CSV table of N, CA and C in Angstrom, one decimal:
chain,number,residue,atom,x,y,z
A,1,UNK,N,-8.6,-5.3,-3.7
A,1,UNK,CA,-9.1,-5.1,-2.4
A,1,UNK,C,-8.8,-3.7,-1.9
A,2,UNK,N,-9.0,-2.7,-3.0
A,2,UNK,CA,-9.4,-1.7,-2.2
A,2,UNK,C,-9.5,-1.1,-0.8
A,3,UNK,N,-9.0,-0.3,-0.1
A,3,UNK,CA,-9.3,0.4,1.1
A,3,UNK,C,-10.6,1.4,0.9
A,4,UNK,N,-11.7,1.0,1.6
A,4,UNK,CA,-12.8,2.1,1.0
A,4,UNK,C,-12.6,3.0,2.6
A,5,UNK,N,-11.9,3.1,3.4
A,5,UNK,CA,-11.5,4.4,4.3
A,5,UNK,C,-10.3,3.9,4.7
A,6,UNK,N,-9.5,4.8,5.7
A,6,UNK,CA,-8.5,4.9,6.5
A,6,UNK,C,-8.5,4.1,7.7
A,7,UNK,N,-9.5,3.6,8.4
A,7,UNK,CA,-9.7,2.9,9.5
A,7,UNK,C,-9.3,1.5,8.9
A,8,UNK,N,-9.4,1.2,7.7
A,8,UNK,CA,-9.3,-0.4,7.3
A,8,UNK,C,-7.5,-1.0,6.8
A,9,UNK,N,-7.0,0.3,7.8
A,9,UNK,CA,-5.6,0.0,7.3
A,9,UNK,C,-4.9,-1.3,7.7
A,10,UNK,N,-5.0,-1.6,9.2
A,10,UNK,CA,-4.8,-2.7,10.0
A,10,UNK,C,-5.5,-4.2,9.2
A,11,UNK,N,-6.5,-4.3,9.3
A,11,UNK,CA,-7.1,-5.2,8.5
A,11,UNK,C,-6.6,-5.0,7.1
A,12,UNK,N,-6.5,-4.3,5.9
A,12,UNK,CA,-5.3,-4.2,4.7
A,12,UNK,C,-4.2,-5.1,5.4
A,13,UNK,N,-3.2,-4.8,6.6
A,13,UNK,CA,-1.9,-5.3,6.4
A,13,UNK,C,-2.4,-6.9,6.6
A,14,UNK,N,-3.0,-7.3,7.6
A,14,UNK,CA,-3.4,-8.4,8.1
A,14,UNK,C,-3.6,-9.2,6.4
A,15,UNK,N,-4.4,-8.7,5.7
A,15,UNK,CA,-4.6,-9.3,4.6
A,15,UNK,C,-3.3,-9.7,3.6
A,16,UNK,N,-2.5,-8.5,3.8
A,16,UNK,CA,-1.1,-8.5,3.0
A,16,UNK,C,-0.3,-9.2,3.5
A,17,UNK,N,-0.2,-9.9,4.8
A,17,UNK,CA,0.9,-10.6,5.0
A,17,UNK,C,0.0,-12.2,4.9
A,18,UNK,N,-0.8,-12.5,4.6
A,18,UNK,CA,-1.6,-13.9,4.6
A,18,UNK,C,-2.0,-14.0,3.1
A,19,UNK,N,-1.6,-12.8,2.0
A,19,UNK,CA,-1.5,-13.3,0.5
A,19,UNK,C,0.0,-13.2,-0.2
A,20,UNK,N,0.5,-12.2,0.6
A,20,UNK,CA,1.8,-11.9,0.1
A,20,UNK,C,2.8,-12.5,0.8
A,21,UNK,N,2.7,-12.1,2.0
A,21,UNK,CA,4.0,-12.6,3.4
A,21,UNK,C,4.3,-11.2,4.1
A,22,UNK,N,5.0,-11.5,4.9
A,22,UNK,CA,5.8,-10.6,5.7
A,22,UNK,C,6.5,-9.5,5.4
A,23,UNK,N,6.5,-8.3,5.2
A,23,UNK,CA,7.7,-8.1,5.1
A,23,UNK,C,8.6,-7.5,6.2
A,24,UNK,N,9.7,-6.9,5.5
A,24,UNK,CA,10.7,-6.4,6.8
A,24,UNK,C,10.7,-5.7,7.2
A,25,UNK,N,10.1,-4.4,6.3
A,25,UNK,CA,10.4,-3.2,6.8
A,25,UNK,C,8.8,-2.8,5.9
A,26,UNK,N,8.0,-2.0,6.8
A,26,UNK,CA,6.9,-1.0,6.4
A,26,UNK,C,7.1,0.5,6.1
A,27,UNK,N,6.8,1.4,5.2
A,27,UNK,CA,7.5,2.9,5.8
A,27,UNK,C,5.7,3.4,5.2
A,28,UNK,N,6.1,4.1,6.2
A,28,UNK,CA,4.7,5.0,6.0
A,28,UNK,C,4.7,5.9,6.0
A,29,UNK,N,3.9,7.1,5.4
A,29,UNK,CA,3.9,8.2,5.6
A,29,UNK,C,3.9,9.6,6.6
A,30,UNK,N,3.1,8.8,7.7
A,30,UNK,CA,2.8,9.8,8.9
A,30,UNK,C,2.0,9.7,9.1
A,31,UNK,N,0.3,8.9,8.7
A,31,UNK,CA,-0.8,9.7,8.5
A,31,UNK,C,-1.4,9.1,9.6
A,32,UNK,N,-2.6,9.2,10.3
A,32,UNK,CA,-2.4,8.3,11.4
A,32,UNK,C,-3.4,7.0,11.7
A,33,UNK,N,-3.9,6.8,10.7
A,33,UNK,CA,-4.4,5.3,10.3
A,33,UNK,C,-2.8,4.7,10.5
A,34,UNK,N,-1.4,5.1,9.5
A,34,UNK,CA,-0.1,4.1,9.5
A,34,UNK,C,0.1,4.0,10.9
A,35,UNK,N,0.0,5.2,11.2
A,35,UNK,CA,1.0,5.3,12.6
A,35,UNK,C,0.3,4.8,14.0
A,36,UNK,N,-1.1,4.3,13.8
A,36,UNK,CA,-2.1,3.8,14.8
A,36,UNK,C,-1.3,2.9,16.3
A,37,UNK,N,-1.9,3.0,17.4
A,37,UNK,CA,-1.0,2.1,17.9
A,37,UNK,C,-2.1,0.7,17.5
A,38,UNK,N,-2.7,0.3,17.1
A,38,UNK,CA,-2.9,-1.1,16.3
A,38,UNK,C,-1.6,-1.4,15.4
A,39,UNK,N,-1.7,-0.2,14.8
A,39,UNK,CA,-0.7,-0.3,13.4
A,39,UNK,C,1.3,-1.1,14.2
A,40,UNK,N,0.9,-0.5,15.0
A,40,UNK,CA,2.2,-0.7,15.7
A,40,UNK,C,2.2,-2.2,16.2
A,41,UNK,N,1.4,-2.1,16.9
A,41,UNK,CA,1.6,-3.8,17.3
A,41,UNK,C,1.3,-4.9,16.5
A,42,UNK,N,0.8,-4.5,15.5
A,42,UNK,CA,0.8,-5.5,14.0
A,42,UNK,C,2.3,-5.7,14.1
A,43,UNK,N,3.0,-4.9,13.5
A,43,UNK,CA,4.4,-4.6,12.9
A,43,UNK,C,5.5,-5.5,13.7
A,44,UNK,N,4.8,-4.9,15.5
A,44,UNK,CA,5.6,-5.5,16.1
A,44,UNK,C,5.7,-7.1,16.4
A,45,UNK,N,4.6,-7.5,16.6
A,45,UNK,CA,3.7,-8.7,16.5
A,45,UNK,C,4.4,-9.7,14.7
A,46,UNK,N,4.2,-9.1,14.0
A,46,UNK,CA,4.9,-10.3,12.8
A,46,UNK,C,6.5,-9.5,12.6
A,47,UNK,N,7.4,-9.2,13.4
A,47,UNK,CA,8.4,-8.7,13.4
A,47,UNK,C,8.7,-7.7,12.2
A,48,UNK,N,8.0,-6.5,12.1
A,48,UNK,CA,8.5,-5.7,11.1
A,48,UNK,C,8.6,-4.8,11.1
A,49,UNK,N,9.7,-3.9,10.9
A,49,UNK,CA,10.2,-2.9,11.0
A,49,UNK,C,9.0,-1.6,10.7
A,50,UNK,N,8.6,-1.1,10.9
A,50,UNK,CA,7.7,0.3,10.7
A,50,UNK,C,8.7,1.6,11.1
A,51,UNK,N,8.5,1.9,9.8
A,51,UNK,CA,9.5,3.0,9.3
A,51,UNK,C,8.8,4.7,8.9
A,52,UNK,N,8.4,6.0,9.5
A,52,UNK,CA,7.6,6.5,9.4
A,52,UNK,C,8.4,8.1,8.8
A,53,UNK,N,8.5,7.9,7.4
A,53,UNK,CA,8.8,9.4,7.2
A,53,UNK,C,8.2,11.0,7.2
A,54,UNK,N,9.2,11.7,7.4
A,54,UNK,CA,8.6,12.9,8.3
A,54,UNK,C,7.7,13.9,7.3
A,55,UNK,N,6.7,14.3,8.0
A,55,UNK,CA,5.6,14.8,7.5
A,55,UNK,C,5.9,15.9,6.7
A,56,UNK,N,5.7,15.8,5.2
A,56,UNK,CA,6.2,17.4,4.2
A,56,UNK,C,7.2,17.3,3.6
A,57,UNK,N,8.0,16.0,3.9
A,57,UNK,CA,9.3,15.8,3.7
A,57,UNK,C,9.7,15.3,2.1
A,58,UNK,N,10.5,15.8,1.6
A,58,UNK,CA,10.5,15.9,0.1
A,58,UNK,C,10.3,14.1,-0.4
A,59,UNK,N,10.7,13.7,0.5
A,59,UNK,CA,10.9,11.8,0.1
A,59,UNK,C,9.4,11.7,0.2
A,60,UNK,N,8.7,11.6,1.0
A,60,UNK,CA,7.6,11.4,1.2
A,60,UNK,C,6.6,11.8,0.4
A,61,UNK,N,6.9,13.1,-0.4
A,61,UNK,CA,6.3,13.9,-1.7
A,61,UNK,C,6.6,13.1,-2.6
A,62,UNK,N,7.7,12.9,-2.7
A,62,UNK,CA,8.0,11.9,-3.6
A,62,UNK,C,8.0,10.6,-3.9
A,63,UNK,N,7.3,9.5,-3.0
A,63,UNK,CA,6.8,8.3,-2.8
A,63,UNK,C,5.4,8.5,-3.2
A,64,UNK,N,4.7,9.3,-2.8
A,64,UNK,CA,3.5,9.6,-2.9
A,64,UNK,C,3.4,10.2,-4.6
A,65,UNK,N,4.4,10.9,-5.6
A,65,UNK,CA,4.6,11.3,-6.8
A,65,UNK,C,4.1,9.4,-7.6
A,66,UNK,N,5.4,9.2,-7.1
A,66,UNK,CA,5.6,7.9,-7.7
A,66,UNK,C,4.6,7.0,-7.7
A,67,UNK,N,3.6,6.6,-6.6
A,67,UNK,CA,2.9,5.7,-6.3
A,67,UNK,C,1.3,6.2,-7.2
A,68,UNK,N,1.7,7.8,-7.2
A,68,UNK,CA,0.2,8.6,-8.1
A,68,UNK,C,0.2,7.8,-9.9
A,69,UNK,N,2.1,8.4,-10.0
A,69,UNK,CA,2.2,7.4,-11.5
A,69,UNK,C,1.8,6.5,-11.6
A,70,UNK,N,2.8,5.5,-11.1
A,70,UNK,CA,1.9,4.1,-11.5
A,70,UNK,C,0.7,3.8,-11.5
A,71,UNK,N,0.1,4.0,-10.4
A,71,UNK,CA,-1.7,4.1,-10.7
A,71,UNK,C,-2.4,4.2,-11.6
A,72,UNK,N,-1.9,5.6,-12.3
A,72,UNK,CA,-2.4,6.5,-13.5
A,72,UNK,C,-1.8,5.3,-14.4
A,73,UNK,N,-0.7,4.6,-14.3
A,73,UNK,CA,-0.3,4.3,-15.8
A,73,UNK,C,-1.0,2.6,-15.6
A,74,UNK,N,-1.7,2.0,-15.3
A,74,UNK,CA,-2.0,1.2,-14.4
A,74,UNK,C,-3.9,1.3,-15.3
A,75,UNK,N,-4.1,2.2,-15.0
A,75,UNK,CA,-5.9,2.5,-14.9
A,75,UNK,C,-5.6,2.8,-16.5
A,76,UNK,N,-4.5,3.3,-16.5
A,76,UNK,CA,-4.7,3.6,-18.5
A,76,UNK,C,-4.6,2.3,-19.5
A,77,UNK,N,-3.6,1.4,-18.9
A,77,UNK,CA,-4.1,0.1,-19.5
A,77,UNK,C,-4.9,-0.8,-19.5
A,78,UNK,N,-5.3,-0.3,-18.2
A,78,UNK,CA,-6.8,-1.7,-18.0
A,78,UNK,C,-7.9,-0.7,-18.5
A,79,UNK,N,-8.0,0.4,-19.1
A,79,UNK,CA,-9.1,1.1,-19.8
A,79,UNK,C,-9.1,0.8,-20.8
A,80,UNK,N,-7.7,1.4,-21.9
A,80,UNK,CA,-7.4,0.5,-23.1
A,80,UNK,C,-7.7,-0.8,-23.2
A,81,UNK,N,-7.4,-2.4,-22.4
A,81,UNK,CA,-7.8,-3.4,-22.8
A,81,UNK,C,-9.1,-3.8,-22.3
A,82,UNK,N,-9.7,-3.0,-22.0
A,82,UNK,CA,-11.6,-3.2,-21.3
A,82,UNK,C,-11.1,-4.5,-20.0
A,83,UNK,N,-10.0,-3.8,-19.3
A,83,UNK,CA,-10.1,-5.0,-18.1
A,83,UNK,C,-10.8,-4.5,-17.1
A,84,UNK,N,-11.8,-5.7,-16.3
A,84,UNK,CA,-12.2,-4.9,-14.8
A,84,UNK,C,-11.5,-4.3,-13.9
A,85,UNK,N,-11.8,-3.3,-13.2
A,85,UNK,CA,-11.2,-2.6,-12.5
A,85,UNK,C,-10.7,-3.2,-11.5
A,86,UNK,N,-11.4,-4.1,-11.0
A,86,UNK,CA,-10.7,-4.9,-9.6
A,86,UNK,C,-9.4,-5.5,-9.6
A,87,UNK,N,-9.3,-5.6,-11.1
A,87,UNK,CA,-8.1,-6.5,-11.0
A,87,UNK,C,-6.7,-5.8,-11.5
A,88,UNK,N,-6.9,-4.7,-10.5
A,88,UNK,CA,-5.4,-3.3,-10.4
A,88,UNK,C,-4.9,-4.0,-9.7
A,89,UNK,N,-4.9,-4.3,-8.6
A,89,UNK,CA,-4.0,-4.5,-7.3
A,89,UNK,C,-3.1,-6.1,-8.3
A,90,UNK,N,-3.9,-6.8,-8.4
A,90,UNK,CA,-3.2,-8.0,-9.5
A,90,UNK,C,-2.0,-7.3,-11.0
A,91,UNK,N,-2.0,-6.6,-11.1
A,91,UNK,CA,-1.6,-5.9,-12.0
A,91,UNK,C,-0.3,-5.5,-11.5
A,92,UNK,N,-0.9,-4.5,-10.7
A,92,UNK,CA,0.4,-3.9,-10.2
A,92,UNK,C,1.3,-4.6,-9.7
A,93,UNK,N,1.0,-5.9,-9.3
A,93,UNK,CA,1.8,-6.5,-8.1
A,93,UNK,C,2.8,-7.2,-9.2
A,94,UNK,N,2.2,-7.8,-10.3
A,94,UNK,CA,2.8,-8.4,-11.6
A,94,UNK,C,4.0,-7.7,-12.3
A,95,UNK,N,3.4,-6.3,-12.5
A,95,UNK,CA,4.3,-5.4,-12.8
A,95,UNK,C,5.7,-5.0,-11.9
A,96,UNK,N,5.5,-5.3,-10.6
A,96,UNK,CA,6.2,-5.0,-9.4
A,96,UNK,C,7.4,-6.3,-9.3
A,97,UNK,N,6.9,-7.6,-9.5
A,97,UNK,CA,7.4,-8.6,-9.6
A,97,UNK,C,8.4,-9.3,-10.8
């Protein structure tokens, strides 16, 4: 499930806590789809922490490094085994777990 823009961030979480759960803590990057005040009263609304690191900030370069890898390593196996593309988000989550 894909995000095909930045406006469908709120609806994303909504979907994440009704297949995954809750979690405790959200950290976002700044951008301001995260930082929405929708975004906020989600958070605050299923009690979770929204955590927003500072814009430029080497952590946040580096969350963003990390999250580019996996993807890439992610899209190279489901090319190698001819899997459909949709079923990244399933993948990763497996892999995560």
């Amino acid at each position: 499930y894909p995000m095909k823009s930045q406006e469908e961030f709120t609806t994303s979480l909504h979907w994440f806590r009704k297949q995954v759960g809750v979690p405790s803590s959200l950290i976002a990057d700044g951008h301001k789809s995260q930082t929405s005040s929708s975004a906020k009263i989600f958070c605050h609304q299923v009690e979770t922490i929204l955590r927003v690191l500072e814009t430029g900030s080497p952590w946040a370069n580096r969350a963003d490094l990390y999250i580019g890898l996996l993807k890439e390593a992610v899209r190279k196996d489901m090319l190698e085994s001819h899997s459909p593309m949709v079923l990244w988000e399933y993948v990763i989550f497996i892999m995560l777990c």
